[in-house]
Structure formats: structure tokens, C-alpha cells
Short mmCIF file of C-alpha atoms and ligand atoms in Angstrom, two decimals:
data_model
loop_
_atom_site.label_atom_id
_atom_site.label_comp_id
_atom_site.label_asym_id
_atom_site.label_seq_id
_atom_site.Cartn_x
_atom_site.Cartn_y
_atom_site.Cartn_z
CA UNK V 1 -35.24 32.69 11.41
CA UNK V 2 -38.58 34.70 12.05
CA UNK V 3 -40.49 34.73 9.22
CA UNK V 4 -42.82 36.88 7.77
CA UNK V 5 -46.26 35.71 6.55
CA UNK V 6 -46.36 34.32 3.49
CA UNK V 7 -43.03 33.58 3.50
CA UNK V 8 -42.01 30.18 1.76
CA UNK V 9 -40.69 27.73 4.06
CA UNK V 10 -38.01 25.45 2.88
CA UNK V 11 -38.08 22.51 5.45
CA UNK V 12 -37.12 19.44 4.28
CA UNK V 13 -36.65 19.71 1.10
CA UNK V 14 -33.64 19.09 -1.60
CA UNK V 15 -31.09 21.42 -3.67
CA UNK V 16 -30.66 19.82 -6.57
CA UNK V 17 -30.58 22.63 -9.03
CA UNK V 18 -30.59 26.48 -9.10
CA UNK V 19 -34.05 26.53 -10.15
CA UNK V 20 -35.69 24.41 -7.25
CA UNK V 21 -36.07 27.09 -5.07
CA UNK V 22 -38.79 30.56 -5.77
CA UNK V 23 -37.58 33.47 -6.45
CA UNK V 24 -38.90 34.36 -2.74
CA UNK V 25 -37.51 31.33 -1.41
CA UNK V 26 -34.12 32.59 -2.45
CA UNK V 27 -35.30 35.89 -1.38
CA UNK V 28 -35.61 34.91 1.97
CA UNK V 29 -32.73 32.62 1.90
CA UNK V 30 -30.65 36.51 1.08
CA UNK V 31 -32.63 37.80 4.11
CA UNK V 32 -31.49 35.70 6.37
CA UNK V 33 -28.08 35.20 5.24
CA UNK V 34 -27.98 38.92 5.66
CA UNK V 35 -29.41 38.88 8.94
CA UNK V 36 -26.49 35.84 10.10
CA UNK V 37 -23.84 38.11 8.55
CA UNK V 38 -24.68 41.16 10.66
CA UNK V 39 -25.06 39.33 13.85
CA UNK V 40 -23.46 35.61 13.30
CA UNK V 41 -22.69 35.01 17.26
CA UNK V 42 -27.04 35.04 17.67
CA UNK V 43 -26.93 31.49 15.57
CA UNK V 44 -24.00 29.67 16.99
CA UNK V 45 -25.99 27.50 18.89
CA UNK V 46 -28.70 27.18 16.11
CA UNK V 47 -27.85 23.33 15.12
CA UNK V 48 -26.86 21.81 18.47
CA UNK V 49 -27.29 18.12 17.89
CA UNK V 50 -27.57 18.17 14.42
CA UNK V 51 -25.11 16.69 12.31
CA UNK V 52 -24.55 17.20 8.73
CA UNK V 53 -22.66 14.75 6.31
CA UNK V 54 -20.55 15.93 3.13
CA UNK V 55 -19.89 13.11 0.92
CA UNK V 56 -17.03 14.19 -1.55
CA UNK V 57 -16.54 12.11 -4.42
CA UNK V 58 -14.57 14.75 -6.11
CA UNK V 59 -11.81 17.28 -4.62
CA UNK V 60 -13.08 20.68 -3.43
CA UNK V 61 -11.50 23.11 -0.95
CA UNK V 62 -14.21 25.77 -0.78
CA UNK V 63 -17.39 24.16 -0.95
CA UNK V 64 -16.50 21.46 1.07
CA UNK V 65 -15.11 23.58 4.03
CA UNK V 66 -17.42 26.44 3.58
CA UNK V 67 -20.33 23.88 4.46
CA UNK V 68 -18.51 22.16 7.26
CA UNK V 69 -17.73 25.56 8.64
CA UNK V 70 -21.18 26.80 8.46
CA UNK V 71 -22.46 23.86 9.98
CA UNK V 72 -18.99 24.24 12.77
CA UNK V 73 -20.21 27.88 13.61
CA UNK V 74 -23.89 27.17 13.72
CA UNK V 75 -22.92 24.68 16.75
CA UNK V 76 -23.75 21.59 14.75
CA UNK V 77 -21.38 18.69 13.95
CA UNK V 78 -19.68 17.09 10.70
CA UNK V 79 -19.03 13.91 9.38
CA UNK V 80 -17.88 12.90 6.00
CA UNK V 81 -15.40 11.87 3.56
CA UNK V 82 -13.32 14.22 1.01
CA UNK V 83 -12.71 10.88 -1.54
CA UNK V 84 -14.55 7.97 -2.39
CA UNK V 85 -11.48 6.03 -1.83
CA UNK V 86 -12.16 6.32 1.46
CA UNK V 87 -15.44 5.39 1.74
CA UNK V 88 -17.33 2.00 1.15
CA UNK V 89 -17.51 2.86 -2.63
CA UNK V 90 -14.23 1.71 -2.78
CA UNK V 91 -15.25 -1.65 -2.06
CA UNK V 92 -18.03 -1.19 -4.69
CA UNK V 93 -21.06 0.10 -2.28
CA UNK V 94 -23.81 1.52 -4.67
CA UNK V 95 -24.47 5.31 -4.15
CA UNK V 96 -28.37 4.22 -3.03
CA UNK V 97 -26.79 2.73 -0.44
CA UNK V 98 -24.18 4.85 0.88
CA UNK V 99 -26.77 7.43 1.21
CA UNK V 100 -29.37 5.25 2.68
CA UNK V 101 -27.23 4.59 5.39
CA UNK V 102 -25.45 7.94 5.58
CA UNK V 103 -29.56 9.17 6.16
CA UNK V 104 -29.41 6.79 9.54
CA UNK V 105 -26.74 8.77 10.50
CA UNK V 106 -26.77 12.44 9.63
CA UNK V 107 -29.73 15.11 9.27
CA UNK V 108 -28.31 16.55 6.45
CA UNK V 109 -26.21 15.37 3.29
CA UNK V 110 -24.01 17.43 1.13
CA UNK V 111 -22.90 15.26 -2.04
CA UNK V 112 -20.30 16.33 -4.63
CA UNK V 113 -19.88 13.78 -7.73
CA UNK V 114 -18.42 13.30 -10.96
CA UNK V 115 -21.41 12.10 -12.54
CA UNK V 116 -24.13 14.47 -13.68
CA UNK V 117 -27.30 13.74 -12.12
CA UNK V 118 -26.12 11.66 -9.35
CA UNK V 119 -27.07 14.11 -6.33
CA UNK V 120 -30.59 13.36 -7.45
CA UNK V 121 -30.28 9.31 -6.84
CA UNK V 122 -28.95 10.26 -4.07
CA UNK V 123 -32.26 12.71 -3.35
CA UNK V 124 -34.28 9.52 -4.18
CA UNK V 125 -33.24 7.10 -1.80
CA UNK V 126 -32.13 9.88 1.30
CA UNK V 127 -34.86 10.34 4.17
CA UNK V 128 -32.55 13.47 4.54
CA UNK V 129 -32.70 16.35 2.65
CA UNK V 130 -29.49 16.31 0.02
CA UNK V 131 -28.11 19.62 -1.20
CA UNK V 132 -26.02 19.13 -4.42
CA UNK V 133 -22.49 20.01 -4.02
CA UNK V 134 -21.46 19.98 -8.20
CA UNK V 135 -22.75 17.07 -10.21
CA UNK V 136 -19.75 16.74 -13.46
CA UNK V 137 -20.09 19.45 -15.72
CA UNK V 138 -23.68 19.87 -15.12
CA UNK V 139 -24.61 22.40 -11.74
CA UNK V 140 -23.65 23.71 -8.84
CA UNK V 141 -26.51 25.52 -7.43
CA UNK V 142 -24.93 26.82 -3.97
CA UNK V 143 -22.23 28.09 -5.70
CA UNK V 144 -25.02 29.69 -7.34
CA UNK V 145 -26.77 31.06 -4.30
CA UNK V 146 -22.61 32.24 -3.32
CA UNK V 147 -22.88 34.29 -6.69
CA UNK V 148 -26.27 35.57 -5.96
CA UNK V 149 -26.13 37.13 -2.64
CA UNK V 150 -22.25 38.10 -3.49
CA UNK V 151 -24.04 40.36 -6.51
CA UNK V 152 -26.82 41.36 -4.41
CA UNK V 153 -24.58 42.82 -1.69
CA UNK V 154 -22.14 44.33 -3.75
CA UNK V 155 -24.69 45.49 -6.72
CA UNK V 156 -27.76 45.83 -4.99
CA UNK V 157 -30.33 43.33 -6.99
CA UNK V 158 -29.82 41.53 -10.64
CA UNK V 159 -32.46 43.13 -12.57
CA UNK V 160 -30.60 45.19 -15.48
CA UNK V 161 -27.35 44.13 -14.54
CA UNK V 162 -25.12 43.32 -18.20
CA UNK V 163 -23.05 39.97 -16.75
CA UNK V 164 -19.84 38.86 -18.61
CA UNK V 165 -19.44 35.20 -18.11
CA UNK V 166 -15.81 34.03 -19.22
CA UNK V 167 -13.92 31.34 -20.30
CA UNK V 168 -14.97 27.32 -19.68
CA UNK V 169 -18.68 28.07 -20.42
CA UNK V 170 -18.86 24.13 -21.70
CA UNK V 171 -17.65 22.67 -18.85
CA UNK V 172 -18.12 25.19 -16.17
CA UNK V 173 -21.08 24.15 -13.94
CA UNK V 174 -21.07 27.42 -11.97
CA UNK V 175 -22.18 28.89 -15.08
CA UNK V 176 -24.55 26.71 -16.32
CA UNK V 177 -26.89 26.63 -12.82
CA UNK V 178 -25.36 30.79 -12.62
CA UNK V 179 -27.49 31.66 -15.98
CA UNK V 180 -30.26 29.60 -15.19
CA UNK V 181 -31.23 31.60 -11.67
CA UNK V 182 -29.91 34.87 -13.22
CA UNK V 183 -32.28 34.15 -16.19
CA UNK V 184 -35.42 35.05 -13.75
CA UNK V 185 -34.77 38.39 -13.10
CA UNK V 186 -35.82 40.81 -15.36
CA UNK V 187 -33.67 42.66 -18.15
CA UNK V 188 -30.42 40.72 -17.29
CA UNK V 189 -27.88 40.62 -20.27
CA UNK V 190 -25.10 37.89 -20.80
CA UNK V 191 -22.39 38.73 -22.60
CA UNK V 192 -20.58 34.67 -23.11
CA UNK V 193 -16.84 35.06 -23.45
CA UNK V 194 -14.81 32.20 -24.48
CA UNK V 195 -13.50 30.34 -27.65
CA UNK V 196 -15.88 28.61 -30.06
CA UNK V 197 -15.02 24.85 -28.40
CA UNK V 198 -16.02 26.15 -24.72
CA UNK V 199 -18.99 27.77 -25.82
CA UNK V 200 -22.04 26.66 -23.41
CA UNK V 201 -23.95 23.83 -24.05
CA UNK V 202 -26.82 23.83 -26.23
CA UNK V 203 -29.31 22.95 -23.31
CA UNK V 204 -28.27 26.54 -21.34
CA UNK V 205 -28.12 28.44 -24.64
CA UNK V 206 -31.88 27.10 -25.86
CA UNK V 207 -32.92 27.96 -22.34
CA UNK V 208 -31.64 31.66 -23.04
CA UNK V 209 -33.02 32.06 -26.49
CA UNK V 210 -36.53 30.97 -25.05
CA UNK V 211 -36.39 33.51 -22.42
CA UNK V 212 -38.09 36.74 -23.68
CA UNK V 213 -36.88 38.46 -20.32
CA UNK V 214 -32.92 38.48 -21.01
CA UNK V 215 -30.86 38.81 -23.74
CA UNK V 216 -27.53 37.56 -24.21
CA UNK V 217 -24.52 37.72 -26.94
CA UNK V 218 -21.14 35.59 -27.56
CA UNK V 219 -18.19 36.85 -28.13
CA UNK V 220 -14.41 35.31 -28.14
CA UNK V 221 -12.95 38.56 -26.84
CA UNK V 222 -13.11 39.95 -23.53
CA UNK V 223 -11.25 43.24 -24.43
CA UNK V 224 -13.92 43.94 -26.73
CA UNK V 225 -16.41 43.81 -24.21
CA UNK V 226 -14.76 44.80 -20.81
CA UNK V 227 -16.20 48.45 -20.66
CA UNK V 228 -20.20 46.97 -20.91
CA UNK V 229 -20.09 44.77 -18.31
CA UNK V 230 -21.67 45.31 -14.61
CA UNK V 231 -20.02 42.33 -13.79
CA UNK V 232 -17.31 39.75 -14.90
CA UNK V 233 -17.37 36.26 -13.99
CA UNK V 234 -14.01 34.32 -14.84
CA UNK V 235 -14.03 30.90 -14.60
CA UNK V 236 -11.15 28.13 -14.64
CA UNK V 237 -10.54 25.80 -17.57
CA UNK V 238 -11.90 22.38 -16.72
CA UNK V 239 -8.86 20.53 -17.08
CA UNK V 240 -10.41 17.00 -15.49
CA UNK V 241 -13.02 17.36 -18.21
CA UNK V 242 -11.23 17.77 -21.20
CA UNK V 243 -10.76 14.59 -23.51
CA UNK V 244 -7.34 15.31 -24.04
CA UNK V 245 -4.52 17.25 -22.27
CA UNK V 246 -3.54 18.70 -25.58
CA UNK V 247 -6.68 20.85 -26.28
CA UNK V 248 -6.59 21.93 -22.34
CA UNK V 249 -2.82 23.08 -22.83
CA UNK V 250 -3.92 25.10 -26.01
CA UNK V 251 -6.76 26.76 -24.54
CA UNK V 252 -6.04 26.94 -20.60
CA UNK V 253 -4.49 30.29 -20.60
CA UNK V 254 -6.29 31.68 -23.38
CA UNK V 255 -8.21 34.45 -21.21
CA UNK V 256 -5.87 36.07 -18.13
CA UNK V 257 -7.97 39.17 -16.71
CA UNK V 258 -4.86 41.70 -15.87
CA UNK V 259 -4.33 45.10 -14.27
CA UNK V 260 -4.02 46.20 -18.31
CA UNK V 261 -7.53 45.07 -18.90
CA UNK V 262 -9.14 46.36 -15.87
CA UNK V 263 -8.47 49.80 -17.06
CA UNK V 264 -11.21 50.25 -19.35
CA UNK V 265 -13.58 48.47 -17.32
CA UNK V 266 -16.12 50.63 -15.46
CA UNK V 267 -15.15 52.07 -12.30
CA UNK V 268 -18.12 50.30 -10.58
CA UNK V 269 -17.68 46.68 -12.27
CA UNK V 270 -16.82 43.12 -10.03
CA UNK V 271 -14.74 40.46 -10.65
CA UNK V 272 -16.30 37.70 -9.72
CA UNK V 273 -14.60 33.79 -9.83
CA UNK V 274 -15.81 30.95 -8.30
CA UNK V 275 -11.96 29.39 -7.43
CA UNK V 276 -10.26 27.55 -7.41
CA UNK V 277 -8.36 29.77 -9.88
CA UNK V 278 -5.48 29.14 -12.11
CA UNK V 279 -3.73 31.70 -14.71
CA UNK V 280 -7.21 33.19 -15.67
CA UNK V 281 -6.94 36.01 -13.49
CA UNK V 282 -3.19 37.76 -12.52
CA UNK V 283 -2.57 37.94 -8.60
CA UNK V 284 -1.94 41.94 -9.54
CA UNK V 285 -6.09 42.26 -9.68
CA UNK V 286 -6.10 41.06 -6.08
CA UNK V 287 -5.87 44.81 -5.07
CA UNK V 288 -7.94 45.91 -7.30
CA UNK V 289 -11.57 46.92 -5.19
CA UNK V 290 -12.97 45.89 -7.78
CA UNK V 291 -11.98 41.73 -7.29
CA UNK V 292 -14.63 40.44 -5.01
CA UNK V 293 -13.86 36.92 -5.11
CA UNK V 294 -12.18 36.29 -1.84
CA UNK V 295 -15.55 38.16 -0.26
CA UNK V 296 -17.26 35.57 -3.07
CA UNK V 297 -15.96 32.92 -0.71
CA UNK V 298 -16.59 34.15 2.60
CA UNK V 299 -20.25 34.99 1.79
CA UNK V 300 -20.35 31.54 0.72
CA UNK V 301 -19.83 30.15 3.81
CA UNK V 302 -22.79 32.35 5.32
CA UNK V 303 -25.44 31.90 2.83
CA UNK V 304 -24.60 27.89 3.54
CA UNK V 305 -25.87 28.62 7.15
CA UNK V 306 -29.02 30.23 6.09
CA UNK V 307 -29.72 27.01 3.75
CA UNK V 308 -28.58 24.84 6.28
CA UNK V 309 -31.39 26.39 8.63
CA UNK V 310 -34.21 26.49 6.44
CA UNK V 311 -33.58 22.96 4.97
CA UNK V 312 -33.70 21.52 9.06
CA UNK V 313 -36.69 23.86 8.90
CA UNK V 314 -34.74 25.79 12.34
CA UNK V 315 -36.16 28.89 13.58
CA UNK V 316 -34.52 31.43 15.38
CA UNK V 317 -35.36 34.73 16.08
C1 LIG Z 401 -16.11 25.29 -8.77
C2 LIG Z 401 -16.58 23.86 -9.04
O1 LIG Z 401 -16.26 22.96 -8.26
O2 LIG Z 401 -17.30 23.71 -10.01
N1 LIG Z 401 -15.45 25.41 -7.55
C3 LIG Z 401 -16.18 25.73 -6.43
O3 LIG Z 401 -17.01 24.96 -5.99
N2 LIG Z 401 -15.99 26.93 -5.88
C4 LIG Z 401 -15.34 25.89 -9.89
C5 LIG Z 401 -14.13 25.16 -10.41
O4 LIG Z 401 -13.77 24.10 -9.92
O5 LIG Z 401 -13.55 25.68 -11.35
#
């Protein structure tokens, strides 16, 4: 990617969470993601000879496939597993040492993991860069940059934008690294939707009340709201981190976005959701122009090719 002077450089380096990155490192990260979407043939021999590994210690369907596509269609190849089962942790191989020797192997490593914090071990004994992938119920800061350049594109920029954030804010990583980047820009409001025992954690709601630049508000109901918002992001309930399946079977459908609702949304609003999704939003706001999340998860796949470039530090023009 051509770069202009001044211009941060990202080679080599980690993406462990949504804040590790400037704001014009992610600026030029939505540059050239741009530029790739406009033209995506120029890069599809960008990472000949480079392989990238995804190490999946948890199920995924988009972010796992959006990266191994992006690296696919940048001309690079993939190697991996989608379950530790399968891999040498099964036979009790420390993480340190899975990704020491995946690093022998692979210029690039994607990890996904139940346990919060463990794409950074990973970081700290890799020679490779490591891009985190979801860590538990902590981040997920390229489902982040997905959100970002998804808002950008169909919004135009963050700064003023009022953002509804919806349902498993506890539990819900895409929020928690989400309101951390969007907390940067200036004059951002949150409006948190869900019920009192899904309310987001302390550690992302002290971050907010520190923040002099944003303001944000809870609330437990969405139709109270609706008509404010700029944007709505629904998320799923977190059924694999619940404690018990009888508090996820009381509160699982206890948001469902439907044609009803939309109406007194603003004619300009998005639906945003980072899938996979269950009951929280009704298959009759698929046609709605408003429902971006399909779009969500193509851009995905083409802001993972601009990171994958600028992390192998490749330059096209
Ligand atoms: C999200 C995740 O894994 O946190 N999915 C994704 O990567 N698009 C959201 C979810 O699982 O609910």
C-alpha cells in the first residue's frame, strides 16, 4: 500500500486489543481497506508465499473464514485448526508452545480462545505477529475494525454519531473492544440496552465515565430509545458463558429487533450485528436497507486484507 509521509507503519506488530493501534493507524488501515475494496483484483498476488495460521480454540464461522479468505484472495496460503481437539493441545501441549512452533511455520497467527488474555501469551512467545481472534468474554478487536470501517462507509466518520449497543453487554466482547475504539472519537454517545444482569462490566463502564469526550446512558428498553439512535448494534446472548442454562433461557430472547420496531427508528439509522445471530433480530429486517449486517461481514473480510498487509509490512501500490 503506498503510503503517505508520516503515515504510521504497522509492520510487525500484534492486535491484541482495539486500542493498540492510533487513531491514524486505523485511519490508514480504512484507507487501504477502501482502496482493496474498489480495486481487489490489484492485491491478489500481494502475499504469494506467505502463509498465515488461524488457531481456533473456539467455534467461529465468520472470523475464521473471513481471515482465511482474505489471506485466499490476497494469493497467500492457510493452515490451521478450527478445534483444539485437533491439535497437540489435546495431548496437553502448552499454548507457549503450540505457538512457538506454529511461528516456525507460518508468518502470521490468528488465535481465537476461551480464555481472556491468552492471545497475549501467545504474543509473548510468537516471533510472528499474532492478531487476536476473541479472547472469552473479554475483546475482539477485528471485529472491531469490521464495525469501524462498516460505520465509516455507511455513516461517513464516528464523531457525533448516538450508538445503541443491545443486549449481552456483559458477555459480549464485540462490545467491550467496540466502546473502547469508539470512545476516541469525539462527541460519540452510547445508549447501553439490556437487562440489569447483562449490563457491561465495570472495567468498560469506568473507562466511559472517565472519558470527558463521550457520554453514554443505560437503559433496559430499546423501544424507548429506537428513534435517538444513529446506529443499533444487536448482539447475541452468550449462551457458552452463562453459569447456568436457566438464566440464558430467561433472558435469551428478551430483545428481538422487528419490522414493528424499526418503524420509529430514523429513516437513516443501521442495524448493525456482529453474527452469529439467534432470535435477537427477526429475518423480516433482512429487507429492511437499513440492516447492514450481511455488508458487516463482507467488509470484514476486506479490512482483514488491509491488516494482513500492514502487519507483513507488504507494500503495493
Ligand atoms: C462474535 C464473537 O465471536 O464474539 N462473532 C464474530 O466473531 N462475528 C459475536 C458472537 O459470537 O456473538
Amino acid at each position: 500500500m503506498r503510503r503517505e509521509k508520516g503515515e504510521a507503519v504497522l509492520k510487525g506488530k500484534c492486535l491484541l486489543e482495539p486500542l493498540d493501534f492510533s487513531v491514524e493507524e486505523m485511519d490508514g488501515l480504512f484507507a487501504d481497506t477502501e482502496r482493496i475494496i474498489a480495486s481487489p483484483e490489484k492485491y491478489s498476488e500481494a502475499c504469494k508465499g506467505k502463509i498465515l495460521a488461524t488457531l481456533f480454540f473456539e467455534p467461529s464461522t465468520r472470523t475464521r473464514l473471513s481471515f482465511e479468505a482474505a489471506m485466499l484472495r490476497l494469493g497467500g496460503q492457510v493452515i490451521g485448526f478450527a478445534e483444539a481437539a485437533s491439535s497437540s493441545v489435546a495431548k496437553g501441549e502448552s499454548l507457549a508452545d503450540t505457538i512457538r512452533t506454529v511461528s516456525c511455520y507460518a508468518d502470521l497467527a490468528v488465535i481465537r480462545h476461551p480464555k481472556e488474555g491468552a492471545p497475549k501469551v501467545a504474543a509473548m512467545n510468537a516471533s510472528i505477529p499474532v492478531i487476536n481472534a476473541g479472547d472469552g468474554g473479554h475483546q475482539h478487536p477485528t471485529q472491531t475494525l469490521t464495525d469501524l470501517i462498516t460505520l465509516k462507509m455507511e455513516r461517513g466518520g464516528f464523531e457525533g454519531l448516538t450508538i445503541g449497543l443491545c443486549g449481552d453487554l456483559r458477555f459480549g466482547r464485540t462490545v467491550h473492544s467496540l466502546i473502547k475504539a469508539l470512545s476516541r472519537y469525539e462527541g460519540v454517545t452510547f445508549v447501553l440496552i439490556s437487562p440489569e444482569e447483562l449490563m457491561a462490566p465495570e472495567y468498560v463502564r469506568r473507562d466511559l465515565e472517565m472519558n470527558g469526550a463521550v457520554r453514554f446512558e443505560e437503559t433496559r428498553r430499546l423501544q424507548d430509545v429506537i428513534h435517538r439512535l444513529d446506529a443499533l448494534y444487536m448482539t447475541r446472548v452468550q449462551r457458552e458463558r452463562f453459569f447456568n442454562e436457566e438464566d440464558y433461557i430467561r433472558l435469551k430472547d428478551i430483545y428481538i429487533l422487528d419490522a414493528e420496531k424499526m418503524k420509529a427508528a430514523k429513516p437513516d439509522m443501521i442495524v448493525l450485528h456482529p453474527l452469529p445471530r439467534v432470535n435477537e433480530i427477526a429475518a423480516e429486517v433482512d429487507d429492511d436497507p437499513r440492516a447492514v449486517y450481511f455488508k458487516q461481514a463482507r467488509n470484514g473480510m476486506f479490512v482483514r486484507m488491509a491488516l494482513i498487509l500492514a502487519l507483513l509490512g507488504i507494500e503495493t501500490a
